[in-house]
Amino acid sequence: MSTETLQIVGRGVDRVEGRAKVTGRANYAADNFEKSLVHAVGVYSTVASARIAGIDDEEARRAPGVRAVLHHGNIPKLFRSPNEMDDNTRVSEVRTPFEDERVYYAGQFVALVVAETFEEARWASRLVKVRYTDEQRPAVSVAESERANGQRVHSETPDYRRGDAAQAWSGAPVRIDATYSTPVEVHNPLELHASVAKWNGDKLEIHESTQWVVGQQRALAKVLGVPEENVTVLAPFIGGGFGGKLFLWPHTILAAVAAREVKRPVKLVVERQRMFTTVGHRPATRQRLRVAADAAGKLVALEHETISQTSLVHDFLESSGQTSKALYRCANVTVTHRLVSGNVGTPTPMRAPGAASGLIALEGAMDELAEAAKVDPIEFRLRNLADADEEKKRPWSGNHARPCCEIVRERFGWTRRKAEPGSMREGAEVIGWGFALASWSSEREEAEARAEFRADGRLRIVCATQDIGTGTYTVIAQVAAEVSQLPLERVEVAIGRSDFPQGPISGGSMATSSVTPAVIDATKKAIEKLVETAGKKGGPLAGQAPDALEYRAGAVISKSDGRSASIAEVVNAARLASVDGEAKAKPGEERKKYSFREFGAHAVEVRWDPGLAKLRVARVVSAFDVGRVINEKTAKNQIYGSLIMGLGMALMERSVYDARTGHVVTDNLADYLVPVHADVPEMDVTFLNIPDEHMGGFGTRGIGEIGITGIGGAMVNAVYHATGKRLRDLPVTIEALLG
Ligand code: MOS
């Protein structure tokens, strides 16, 4: 389909589910009050490294309203999930809840109390007495984790080498050797993790706040040891995920088990405090960058070593070096990753996992190198951008990073920048301008969808994907409206149920690029079917062969005599509820021919007032090469959100652990700082809007994650340009600037 003829795809239409959200009709997991519902509240470990010697639940069991107390001593048999991405059984923690009597981190579930009311469950949870033994001093920092448990290679992330980076680095005229560190950060979606589990005989129905209804269904079935078809996961609305809700966590399993035990529906909401311990975080990293350039300002060596912290129960790696393999043209590249385990909850993907933390370090080091080489930071990038993917040895499916840099340079007014740090001032404020590239992989996975032309004349699209707030409802509706030439109001979208045709995960920025090709094909098939049905015996255009008929904007029309029949007429004449088309769309050979990535660039202005010790980000100018944008409004919404989240990463967010007890001391939204409206800068965002002709569908890539890649680096670079202080331990705080 050519761009010129598109009617609805590309328009910034309002969210189709917006009204349901603002009127409170949208049903989120914790909004489900099943008849005879009981409530579950967790008991969480008060120590970070120990063995449970015994649990005394007598008093809790006798407390008013209590129906069950579950723990290691009495949990029914559970099974480990195979934990494979390919068969949709990936979980957040391979260890099942209460599997052993060990405590691996503070805030780990050690028991679960179920009672008639939430208040009764909470009260009784305080009465459960857990006796700990073998208590050890926990290892909570990266350094202590390494000291206590050593470094390990992550089984899925081999070392990468091309050329000889160490040698090239040693012999180069301009060299940087810099170590950056990033802290534990927490997703903190506004909607808490929540599960409402209900068994009907041996069938489980569970309302979940999840980014992957299909994965949640498969993994939960494996863990519970029941057939997949016995588990239905419902998630029509999700209040943000950012990676924290991709895979199964212990609370969901516990809700399902508790409901089976007490034979009542069970609700379990993870309170905000526990969102800092038991449902994942972005792990802390330490990253050493050794980069070097020749006399002409060309990159000749790049070494990126990452140490990423994980828990003692599951290996998750923040692959910070992933982007360093392919973003720049460079003959000598080494990228390594090591894991260190500590007494912290299990980390998990968080918005642009690897790239967000990695590009702070990489783009920081590039800024340092550009300065050492006396080349303007944008000019330095333009000289060194990769023309092809040198890691995969393939051409790009499309790489418009250069125009992104040029647009940002132009719109920001970069040419007025003075190179000397601290040399740009306005009144009491020192101005700093920083730059960084953005990049994220453009994945796509197999997806199915069904399109139903219904007896009421409407088109309904059905798919087991979900909308985590990103606009999936709206883009599916736009794509179906485009193909069917129906007004948007006549398209319905049904998603968020695992028993619908299998749809994609809302993760890795791949939901839109995966689901829309299936929606296009399913709608086309439904159209074919509608045309065929119209000409059948008893149909409104009976006797006309399908090729004598054509579909146009909600009607089947005879090419010979011009007679036409509406969708409703065709479907009703056939005495059907709907005429359907189903399709499966998957990526193909193009994935072996090309390398797929999104690209972008950011320039940032910070203002530092040394007298008041006030640092703020004044403006951000970004441009992105993300393929075709289906909805300008929801797309910008994603980018604004991720730029703001990047601001949090650069200047505010950090989970602080007490080194003695292993407790998270910033386990609330007062102590864990996130940007608020007053912190949000002016944001100028441009989409190149060049369709990626190899992606399939309308040529869309992803949008959810690229905004947070690079932005933290641009901010840290801007702080350096203002203050002359190269701060490499994130977040950059006022205290560090004053120190
Ligand atoms: Mo994303 S971290 O795959 O939700």
XYZ file of C-alpha atoms and ligand atoms in Angstrom:
743
model
C 0.000 0.000 0.000
C 1.474 3.325 -0.922
C 1.704 6.116 1.604
C -0.261 8.543 -0.549
C -3.461 6.551 -0.380
C -3.466 5.953 3.382
C -6.480 7.411 5.142
C -6.237 6.492 8.810
C -2.803 4.944 9.258
C -0.432 7.789 10.083
C -3.071 10.052 11.622
C -2.767 11.089 15.246
C -6.239 9.906 16.221
C -7.295 9.763 19.872
C -7.027 6.495 21.728
C -10.038 4.337 20.995
C -10.048 3.130 24.619
C -9.460 6.602 26.040
C -13.064 7.180 27.093
C -13.229 3.843 28.926
C -10.091 4.801 30.816
C -11.096 8.284 31.865
C -14.606 7.204 32.876
C -13.355 4.322 35.004
C -15.021 1.670 32.845
C -11.685 0.137 31.913
C -11.214 -2.984 33.977
C -7.777 -3.486 35.498
C -6.745 -6.685 37.294
C -7.423 -5.453 40.831
C -10.842 -4.103 39.762
C -12.256 -7.623 39.726
C -14.468 -8.393 42.712
C -15.572 -11.941 42.077
C -18.405 -13.328 44.166
C -17.039 -14.908 47.380
C -13.644 -13.304 46.817
C -11.011 -13.729 49.512
C -7.816 -11.729 49.912
C -4.194 -12.740 50.084
C -1.377 -10.799 51.710
C 2.256 -11.832 51.633
C 4.653 -12.327 54.497
C 8.059 -11.149 53.349
C 11.488 -11.987 54.613
C 12.890 -9.478 57.077
C 16.432 -10.736 56.456
C 18.399 -10.957 53.212
C 20.441 -14.128 53.547
C 19.427 -16.950 55.863
C 17.678 -20.271 56.199
C 14.171 -20.598 57.541
C 14.356 -22.796 60.641
C 10.612 -22.859 61.149
C 7.388 -21.010 60.604
C 4.852 -20.738 63.392
C 1.504 -19.989 61.800
C -0.744 -21.058 64.719
C -1.731 -17.608 65.836
C -2.279 -16.422 62.266
C -4.527 -19.385 61.534
C -6.670 -18.607 64.563
C -7.042 -14.923 63.637
C -10.466 -13.718 62.444
C -11.390 -14.543 58.878
C -8.232 -16.505 58.025
C -8.745 -19.320 55.507
C -5.192 -20.446 54.777
C -1.549 -19.789 55.509
C 0.820 -21.112 52.852
C 4.592 -21.469 53.158
C 7.506 -23.834 52.516
C 6.104 -26.355 54.997
C 2.773 -26.843 53.251
C 2.848 -25.480 49.686
C 1.403 -28.051 47.265
C 3.743 -29.417 44.631
C 4.805 -26.935 41.969
C 6.924 -27.510 38.860
C 9.635 -25.367 37.346
C 8.788 -23.787 34.012
C 11.061 -24.780 31.090
C 11.816 -21.041 30.934
C 12.172 -20.891 27.143
C 11.340 -17.768 25.169
C 10.586 -19.803 22.055
C 7.885 -21.943 23.633
C 6.435 -19.004 25.562
C 7.355 -20.396 28.959
C 9.867 -17.774 30.052
C 9.500 -16.833 33.708
C 11.008 -14.129 35.891
C 12.314 -16.586 38.452
C 12.928 -20.264 37.718
C 12.704 -21.043 41.438
C 9.060 -21.621 42.348
C 7.726 -19.811 45.417
C 8.523 -21.469 48.768
C 10.491 -24.125 46.845
C 13.214 -24.338 49.477
C 13.739 -22.934 52.939
C 16.370 -20.413 51.847
C 16.086 -16.682 51.967
C 17.946 -15.111 49.060
C 16.977 -11.464 49.493
C 15.101 -9.177 51.841
C 11.484 -8.823 50.849
C 11.214 -12.351 49.431
C 7.845 -14.080 49.882
C 8.134 -16.502 52.810
C 4.425 -17.071 53.472
C 1.002 -16.080 52.215
C -2.087 -15.471 54.311
C -5.584 -15.763 52.866
C -8.553 -14.277 54.693
C -12.100 -13.069 54.120
C -11.131 -9.410 53.994
C -7.969 -7.571 53.052
C -7.745 -6.131 56.569
C -8.001 -9.559 58.163
C -5.370 -10.964 55.830
C -3.037 -8.080 56.530
C -3.517 -8.378 60.285
C -2.911 -12.117 60.249
C 0.170 -11.709 58.041
C 1.752 -9.857 60.996
C 1.082 -12.843 63.248
C 3.091 -15.349 61.212
C 6.360 -15.973 63.056
C 9.329 -16.912 60.911
C 12.473 -18.166 62.637
C 15.682 -17.635 60.687
C 18.993 -19.380 61.126
C 22.424 -19.217 59.409
C 21.941 -15.531 58.857
C 24.752 -14.085 56.724
C 25.795 -10.549 55.999
C 24.196 -9.881 52.640
C 26.035 -8.879 49.473
C 24.000 -6.082 47.921
C 26.362 -3.895 45.902
C 28.003 -5.022 42.653
C 31.421 -5.016 44.345
C 30.251 -7.062 47.344
C 28.375 -9.473 45.094
C 31.524 -10.001 43.084
C 33.604 -10.468 46.214
C 31.151 -12.931 47.733
C 30.174 -14.964 44.691
C 32.632 -14.210 41.891
C 31.997 -13.450 38.215
C 30.189 -15.789 35.866
C 29.509 -15.920 32.151
C 25.840 -15.678 31.208
C 24.925 -18.786 29.230
C 22.989 -16.858 26.558
C 25.504 -14.045 26.070
C 28.881 -15.124 24.648
C 31.831 -12.758 24.408
C 32.138 -10.905 21.131
C 35.330 -10.006 19.297
C 36.295 -8.635 15.905
C 39.812 -7.481 15.168
C 42.073 -6.806 18.132
C 40.664 -4.003 20.252
C 43.303 -4.178 22.985
C 46.158 -3.807 20.546
C 44.476 -1.108 18.496
C 43.700 0.794 21.677
C 47.286 0.673 22.948
C 48.687 2.011 19.714
C 46.134 4.787 19.128
C 46.960 8.500 19.469
C 43.684 9.398 21.251
C 42.434 7.082 23.968
C 39.813 6.967 26.687
C 39.561 4.398 29.484
C 36.503 5.148 31.582
C 34.335 3.182 34.001
C 30.680 4.018 34.352
C 28.228 2.587 36.839
C 24.464 2.456 36.826
C 22.308 1.674 39.864
C 19.338 -0.585 40.490
C 16.274 1.126 39.051
C 12.675 0.100 39.535
C 9.924 0.133 36.906
C 7.242 1.556 39.162
C 4.270 1.384 36.810
C 1.382 3.271 38.385
C -0.772 0.152 38.344
C 0.483 -2.268 40.985
C 1.067 -5.886 40.053
C -2.145 -7.726 40.852
C -3.748 -11.138 40.334
C -7.329 -12.281 40.814
C -7.429 -16.066 40.439
C -10.549 -18.185 40.182
C -10.896 -21.926 39.610
C -13.935 -23.514 37.987
C -13.279 -27.195 38.648
C -9.858 -27.804 37.105
C -9.933 -24.632 35.000
C -8.196 -21.483 36.109
C -9.243 -17.988 35.083
C -6.833 -15.326 36.203
C -7.023 -11.570 35.876
C -3.482 -10.318 35.602
C -1.555 -7.163 35.087
C 0.708 -8.598 32.416
C 2.543 -7.627 29.238
C 2.074 -11.128 27.818
C -1.188 -13.023 28.292
C 0.052 -15.919 26.140
C 3.310 -16.322 28.036
C 1.608 -15.991 31.379
C -0.841 -18.728 30.406
C 1.842 -21.156 29.191
C 4.235 -20.594 32.073
C 1.530 -20.745 34.710
C 0.179 -24.002 33.276
C 3.682 -25.512 33.430
C 4.265 -24.385 37.007
C 0.866 -25.614 38.202
C 1.149 -28.829 36.210
C -2.167 -28.394 34.390
C -2.902 -28.439 30.640
C -2.430 -25.088 28.930
C -6.021 -24.985 27.778
C -7.116 -25.059 31.423
C -5.588 -21.655 32.062
C -7.100 -18.424 30.770
C -5.334 -15.141 31.420
C -7.293 -11.907 31.166
C -5.671 -8.502 30.876
C -7.907 -6.097 28.959
C -6.202 -3.055 30.506
C -2.752 -2.633 31.983
C -1.519 0.476 33.752
C 2.070 0.384 32.543
C 4.662 -2.361 32.598
C 8.032 -1.168 31.268
C 9.310 -4.758 31.320
C 8.356 -5.485 34.921
C 5.247 -7.381 33.812
C 6.723 -9.444 30.965
C 7.203 -12.753 32.750
C 5.622 -14.725 35.566
C 6.453 -13.604 39.134
C 5.879 -15.525 42.388
C 2.764 -13.571 43.451
C 0.795 -14.786 40.424
C 1.638 -18.417 41.116
C 0.744 -17.942 44.772
C -2.629 -16.388 43.947
C -3.478 -19.367 41.716
C -2.324 -21.917 44.293
C -4.173 -20.162 47.123
C -7.402 -20.065 45.112
C -7.115 -23.771 44.439
C -6.469 -24.482 48.128
C -9.308 -22.443 49.610
C -11.683 -23.124 46.688
C -12.536 -19.438 46.473
C -11.416 -16.672 44.125
C -8.301 -14.979 45.529
C -7.067 -11.448 45.037
C -3.421 -10.608 45.605
C -2.117 -7.082 45.079
C 1.617 -6.457 45.435
C 1.873 -3.333 47.547
C 4.085 -0.485 46.361
C 6.757 -1.263 48.943
C 7.097 -4.815 47.553
C 7.310 -3.554 43.993
C 10.908 -2.735 44.981
C 11.831 -6.292 45.960
C 9.741 -9.036 44.428
C 8.780 -7.996 40.894
C 12.106 -7.094 39.324
C 14.277 -4.099 38.619
C 16.934 -2.936 36.187
C 20.114 -4.424 37.601
C 23.111 -2.423 38.690
C 26.016 -2.434 36.241
C 29.656 -1.481 36.146
C 30.896 -0.808 32.629
C 34.443 -0.204 31.483
C 34.853 1.472 28.118
C 38.123 1.666 26.284
C 37.744 3.606 23.064
C 40.350 5.082 20.774
C 40.509 7.226 17.663
C 43.151 7.913 15.051
C 44.459 11.365 14.156
C 41.583 11.876 11.714
C 38.975 11.328 14.448
C 38.063 7.852 13.235
C 37.204 5.196 15.771
C 39.852 2.464 15.797
C 39.115 0.513 18.996
C 36.087 -0.145 21.160
C 36.079 -2.367 24.216
C 32.964 -2.568 26.338
C 33.077 -4.740 29.468
C 29.930 -5.022 31.542
C 29.431 -6.510 34.954
C 25.750 -6.942 35.660
C 24.263 -7.930 38.982
C 21.651 -10.634 39.348
C 19.958 -12.489 42.183
C 20.862 -15.876 43.614
C 17.774 -17.558 42.182
C 17.770 -16.523 38.530
C 20.228 -15.251 35.932
C 19.178 -12.055 34.235
C 21.833 -10.065 32.404
C 21.685 -6.378 31.545
C 23.448 -6.632 28.190
C 24.813 -3.114 28.190
C 27.367 -3.859 25.479
C 24.875 -5.097 22.892
C 24.572 -1.776 21.043
C 28.330 -1.271 21.016
C 28.781 -4.102 18.514
C 27.082 -2.392 15.637
C 26.337 1.292 16.118
C 29.756 2.534 14.943
C 32.075 1.604 12.125
C 35.088 0.080 13.845
C 37.434 -2.752 12.909
C 38.443 -3.664 16.463
C 35.621 -4.374 18.875
C 35.433 -6.466 22.040
C 32.212 -6.783 24.028
C 32.022 -8.902 27.166
C 29.439 -9.394 29.886
C 29.769 -11.007 33.307
C 27.206 -11.745 35.972
C 27.656 -11.348 39.698
C 25.023 -12.658 42.092
C 23.968 -10.867 45.230
C 21.251 -10.787 47.857
C 18.869 -8.673 45.808
C 15.572 -9.516 44.183
C 15.721 -10.920 40.672
C 16.295 -8.286 37.992
C 14.311 -8.297 34.772
C 14.114 -6.330 31.538
C 13.352 -2.662 32.077
C 12.608 -0.360 29.168
C 15.363 -0.877 26.563
C 17.228 -3.370 28.739
C 20.942 -3.202 28.017
C 20.716 -0.315 25.588
C 19.453 2.262 28.086
C 22.285 1.621 30.546
C 24.798 0.758 27.830
C 24.358 3.921 25.832
C 24.928 6.058 28.911
C 28.394 4.531 29.100
C 29.074 4.212 25.364
C 27.843 7.681 24.502
C 29.602 9.115 27.526
C 32.858 7.550 26.382
C 32.266 8.765 22.801
C 31.760 12.278 24.128
C 35.021 11.973 26.044
C 36.784 10.657 22.971
C 35.403 13.385 20.714
C 36.642 15.985 23.151
C 40.061 14.367 23.378
C 40.205 14.240 19.573
C 39.082 17.893 19.432
C 36.141 17.066 17.201
C 32.600 18.371 17.719
C 30.477 15.605 19.313
C 27.897 15.465 16.486
C 30.571 15.655 13.817
C 32.382 12.826 15.606
C 29.286 10.612 15.383
C 28.728 11.453 11.725
C 32.302 10.444 10.943
C 31.940 7.116 12.676
C 28.400 5.848 12.130
C 28.259 2.309 10.759
C 27.201 2.015 7.117
C 26.320 -1.651 7.592
C 25.934 -3.972 10.541
C 29.537 -5.087 11.067
C 28.489 -7.535 13.778
C 25.979 -9.506 11.715
C 27.762 -8.631 8.449
C 24.555 -7.541 6.779
C 23.228 -4.330 5.326
C 20.717 -2.379 7.382
C 17.081 -2.746 6.425
C 17.303 1.023 6.584
C 19.523 3.301 8.643
C 18.738 6.985 8.769
C 20.814 7.865 11.805
C 22.633 10.559 9.835
C 19.541 12.624 9.018
C 18.496 12.201 12.679
C 21.786 13.803 13.748
C 21.398 16.573 11.198
C 17.803 17.354 12.151
C 18.725 17.495 15.819
C 21.740 19.715 15.110
C 19.521 22.074 13.137
C 16.469 22.196 15.420
C 18.572 22.507 18.561
C 20.755 25.285 17.195
C 23.843 23.209 18.001
C 26.219 25.251 15.839
C 26.117 28.027 18.472
C 27.719 25.660 20.979
C 31.060 26.667 22.445
C 33.230 23.644 23.073
C 34.839 24.798 26.339
C 32.967 23.421 29.406
C 31.323 26.130 31.482
C 31.773 28.718 28.752
C 28.081 29.245 27.998
C 26.236 31.280 30.588
C 23.012 33.163 31.033
C 22.659 35.187 34.220
C 23.444 32.975 37.196
C 23.095 29.801 35.177
C 25.747 27.837 33.376
C 24.423 26.167 30.241
C 25.514 22.725 29.109
C 24.746 21.119 25.756
C 25.153 17.385 25.302
C 24.526 14.948 22.519
C 24.046 11.186 22.139
C 22.791 8.626 19.673
C 19.812 6.363 20.270
C 19.382 2.816 18.990
C 17.282 -0.242 19.640
C 16.696 -3.524 17.826
C 13.636 -3.797 15.573
C 12.293 -7.231 16.346
C 9.216 -8.916 15.049
C 7.618 -12.204 16.056
C 4.955 -14.527 14.752
C 1.384 -13.416 15.427
C -2.145 -14.518 14.633
C -5.293 -12.460 14.414
C -8.940 -12.920 13.461
C -11.074 -10.357 11.667
C -14.850 -10.712 12.000
C -17.370 -8.882 9.825
C -20.342 -8.997 12.149
C -24.073 -9.064 11.593
C -24.361 -5.504 12.929
C -22.068 -4.327 10.141
C -19.052 -3.809 12.344
C -15.562 -5.230 12.018
C -14.052 -6.840 15.081
C -10.368 -7.734 15.392
C -9.503 -10.431 17.895
C -5.986 -11.180 19.117
C -4.249 -12.404 22.261
C -1.969 -9.412 22.573
C -2.440 -6.608 25.081
C -2.243 -2.842 25.428
C 0.035 -1.805 28.263
C -0.823 1.843 27.712
C 1.152 2.119 24.508
C -1.771 2.486 22.084
C -2.111 -1.085 20.799
C -5.941 -0.895 20.739
C -5.753 2.236 18.647
C -3.124 1.139 16.137
C -4.892 -2.181 15.557
C -8.149 -0.299 14.955
C -6.404 2.112 12.579
C -4.824 -0.675 10.563
C -8.096 -2.631 10.311
C -9.999 0.536 9.382
C -7.424 1.296 6.707
C -7.620 -2.130 5.084
C -11.423 -2.397 5.342
C -11.974 1.262 4.392
C -14.376 1.530 7.305
C -14.557 4.512 9.633
C -12.661 3.931 12.870
C -15.947 3.945 14.829
C -17.020 0.755 13.075
C -13.970 -1.215 14.148
C -13.797 -2.972 17.500
C -10.657 -4.429 18.990
C -10.754 -7.376 21.364
C -7.390 -8.131 22.967
C -6.086 -9.083 26.423
C -7.265 -12.710 26.613
C -4.996 -15.699 26.250
C -7.647 -17.787 24.475
C -7.814 -15.422 21.503
C -5.646 -16.171 18.432
C -2.077 -16.028 19.640
C -0.660 -12.529 19.603
C 2.669 -10.973 20.498
C 4.250 -9.990 23.783
C 4.099 -6.292 24.629
C 7.841 -6.201 24.986
C 10.996 -5.479 23.060
C 9.064 -2.752 21.205
C 7.731 -5.451 18.891
C 3.980 -5.608 19.521
C 2.957 -3.232 16.723
C 5.350 -4.571 14.098
C 4.336 -8.150 14.954
C 0.576 -7.783 15.242
C -0.228 -5.348 12.448
C 0.824 -7.655 9.562
C -1.489 -10.327 11.013
C -4.326 -7.805 11.308
C -3.806 -6.708 7.699
C -3.850 -10.302 6.418
C -6.804 -11.360 8.569
C -8.845 -8.382 7.394
C -8.007 -9.129 3.761
C -9.087 -12.729 4.251
C -12.332 -11.658 5.881
C -12.969 -9.387 2.898
C -12.430 -12.304 0.478
C -14.783 -14.411 2.528
C -17.387 -11.660 2.601
C -17.266 -11.279 -1.165
C -17.616 -15.023 -1.617
C -20.518 -15.182 0.874
C -22.364 -12.354 -0.899
C -22.431 -14.313 -4.169
C -23.472 -17.620 -2.688
C -26.929 -19.126 -2.959
C -29.257 -17.119 -0.710
C -26.758 -14.254 -0.603
C -27.757 -10.706 -1.640
C -25.655 -10.993 -4.802
C -26.387 -14.673 -5.435
C -25.178 -16.114 -8.687
C -22.232 -13.767 -9.054
C -18.817 -15.347 -9.006
C -16.302 -13.851 -6.530
C -14.265 -12.316 -9.344
C -17.349 -10.502 -10.633
C -17.631 -8.834 -7.247
C -15.482 -6.412 -5.354
C -15.339 -5.064 -1.842
C -15.340 -1.338 -1.301
C -15.746 0.600 1.954
C -18.145 -1.661 3.797
C -20.025 -3.064 0.812
C -19.756 -5.835 -1.762
C -20.396 -4.481 -5.235
C -21.151 -6.203 -8.519
C -18.692 -5.077 -11.188
C -21.225 -5.784 -13.957
C -24.486 -4.267 -12.745
C -23.360 -2.081 -9.845
C -25.709 -3.714 -7.326
C -24.286 -3.624 -3.847
C -24.829 -5.248 -0.471
C -23.628 -3.933 2.886
C -21.635 -5.998 5.367
C -24.755 -6.421 7.528
C -26.818 -7.581 4.538
C -24.279 -10.173 3.493
C -23.740 -11.557 6.993
C -27.454 -11.612 7.868
C -28.495 -13.244 4.583
C -26.087 -16.078 5.387
C -27.631 -16.355 8.873
C -24.182 -16.001 10.403
C -23.073 -14.027 13.441
C -19.971 -13.060 11.545
C -17.908 -13.764 8.458
C -14.340 -14.289 9.591
C -10.803 -14.290 8.295
C -7.861 -15.621 10.273
C -4.198 -15.119 9.535
C -0.788 -15.867 10.879
C 2.018 -13.499 9.955
C 5.651 -14.108 10.636
C 8.999 -12.653 9.779
C 10.811 -14.493 6.995
C 13.997 -14.637 4.953
C 14.452 -10.861 5.140
C 15.671 -11.389 8.714
C 18.686 -13.257 7.341
C 19.405 -10.692 4.650
C 19.177 -7.471 6.633
C 19.907 -6.150 10.056
C 16.976 -4.417 11.678
C 17.434 -1.536 14.072
C 15.866 1.741 15.039
C 18.028 4.828 15.251
C 17.811 8.282 16.699
C 19.668 11.233 18.149
C 19.216 13.543 21.133
C 20.559 16.943 22.058
C 19.971 18.210 25.576
C 20.348 21.536 27.336
C 20.929 21.534 31.086
C 21.158 24.569 33.302
C 23.323 24.538 36.402
C 23.062 27.276 38.962
C 26.137 26.827 41.165
C 24.952 29.463 43.653
C 21.708 27.650 44.395
C 23.089 24.179 43.565
C 20.195 23.767 41.172
C 20.404 21.491 38.152
C 17.624 21.147 35.643
C 17.121 19.861 32.146
C 15.775 22.768 30.123
C 15.141 21.214 26.734
C 15.499 18.067 24.705
C 15.517 17.846 20.918
C 15.274 14.317 19.493
C 14.764 12.734 16.098
C 13.980 9.101 15.336
C 14.175 6.700 12.456
C 11.497 4.219 13.541
C 9.921 3.308 10.227
C 6.377 4.406 9.524
C 4.543 5.972 12.414
C 0.990 4.635 12.571
C -0.261 7.115 15.125
C 1.706 10.316 15.656
C -0.062 10.988 18.952
C 0.442 7.641 20.702
C 3.962 7.492 19.237
C 4.921 10.866 20.701
C 3.334 9.817 23.973
C 5.729 6.862 24.074
C 8.726 9.018 23.282
C 7.853 11.734 25.806
C 7.428 9.062 28.471
C 10.753 7.461 27.702
C 12.641 10.758 27.535
C 11.264 11.614 30.973
C 12.163 8.150 32.227
C 15.660 8.760 30.826
C 15.820 11.997 32.797
C 15.026 9.919 35.877
C 17.809 7.543 34.945
C 20.342 10.319 34.436
C 19.636 12.502 37.444
C 17.328 10.849 39.978
C 16.460 7.175 40.069
C 18.332 4.757 42.299
C 17.290 1.949 44.617
C 19.406 2.252 47.741
C 20.085 -0.899 49.759
C 21.158 -0.949 53.376
C 24.509 -2.735 53.234
C 24.011 -4.284 56.698
C 20.472 -5.615 56.337
C 20.007 -5.844 52.582
C 16.736 -3.936 52.776
C 15.760 -1.466 50.096
C 15.560 1.790 51.998
C 14.040 3.751 49.116
C 11.013 1.469 48.801
C 8.433 4.181 48.159
C 7.797 7.037 45.749
C 8.965 9.656 48.234
C 12.490 8.272 48.631
C 12.864 6.744 45.176
C 12.942 9.906 43.108
C 11.207 10.031 39.746
C 10.680 13.111 37.593
C 7.484 15.050 38.248
C 5.821 17.593 35.967
C 8.013 20.405 37.271
C 11.117 18.478 36.164
C 9.929 17.860 32.626
C 11.778 19.861 29.985
C 10.550 21.231 26.715
C 10.652 18.265 24.306
C 10.910 18.656 20.542
C 10.465 15.270 18.850
C 10.720 14.539 15.127
C 9.912 11.254 13.415
C 11.531 10.736 10.032
C 8.545 8.552 9.167
C 10.346 6.561 6.482
C 8.670 3.135 6.156
C 11.026 0.190 6.561
C 10.218 -1.770 3.424
C 11.617 -4.989 4.871
C 9.689 -4.992 8.159
C 6.399 -6.129 6.673
C 2.975 -4.562 7.284
C 3.086 -0.805 6.889
C 6.824 -0.678 7.521
C 6.727 0.126 11.213
C 9.536 -0.489 13.642
C 9.229 -0.099 17.409
C 8.670 3.061 19.398
C 8.312 2.058 23.052
C 11.953 1.827 24.005
C 14.195 3.804 21.696
C 13.409 7.105 23.430
C 15.156 6.018 26.621
C 18.289 4.882 24.783
C 20.980 7.526 24.618
C 18.998 10.216 26.397
C 20.690 9.580 29.748
C 24.054 9.800 27.980
C 23.138 13.101 26.340
C 22.142 14.486 29.753
C 25.332 13.354 31.463
C 27.332 14.833 28.584
C 25.418 18.099 28.959
C 26.188 18.171 32.690
C 29.871 17.799 31.849
C 29.666 20.589 29.309
C 28.082 22.870 31.918
C 30.216 21.975 34.909
C 33.436 20.451 33.612
C 32.734 17.445 35.854
C 32.681 14.091 34.145
C 30.419 12.142 36.475
C 30.303 8.471 35.588
C 28.369 7.076 38.528
C 24.683 7.295 37.798
C 22.521 9.031 38.716
C 24.328 12.357 38.564
C 23.361 14.045 41.804
C 23.683 17.576 43.126
C 25.868 16.173 45.921
C 28.313 14.762 43.383
C 28.387 18.076 41.536
C 29.198 19.917 44.744
C 31.806 17.353 45.824
Mo 10.199 -4.094 27.511
S 11.715 -3.976 28.854
O 10.551 -5.527 26.662
O 8.734 -4.068 28.336
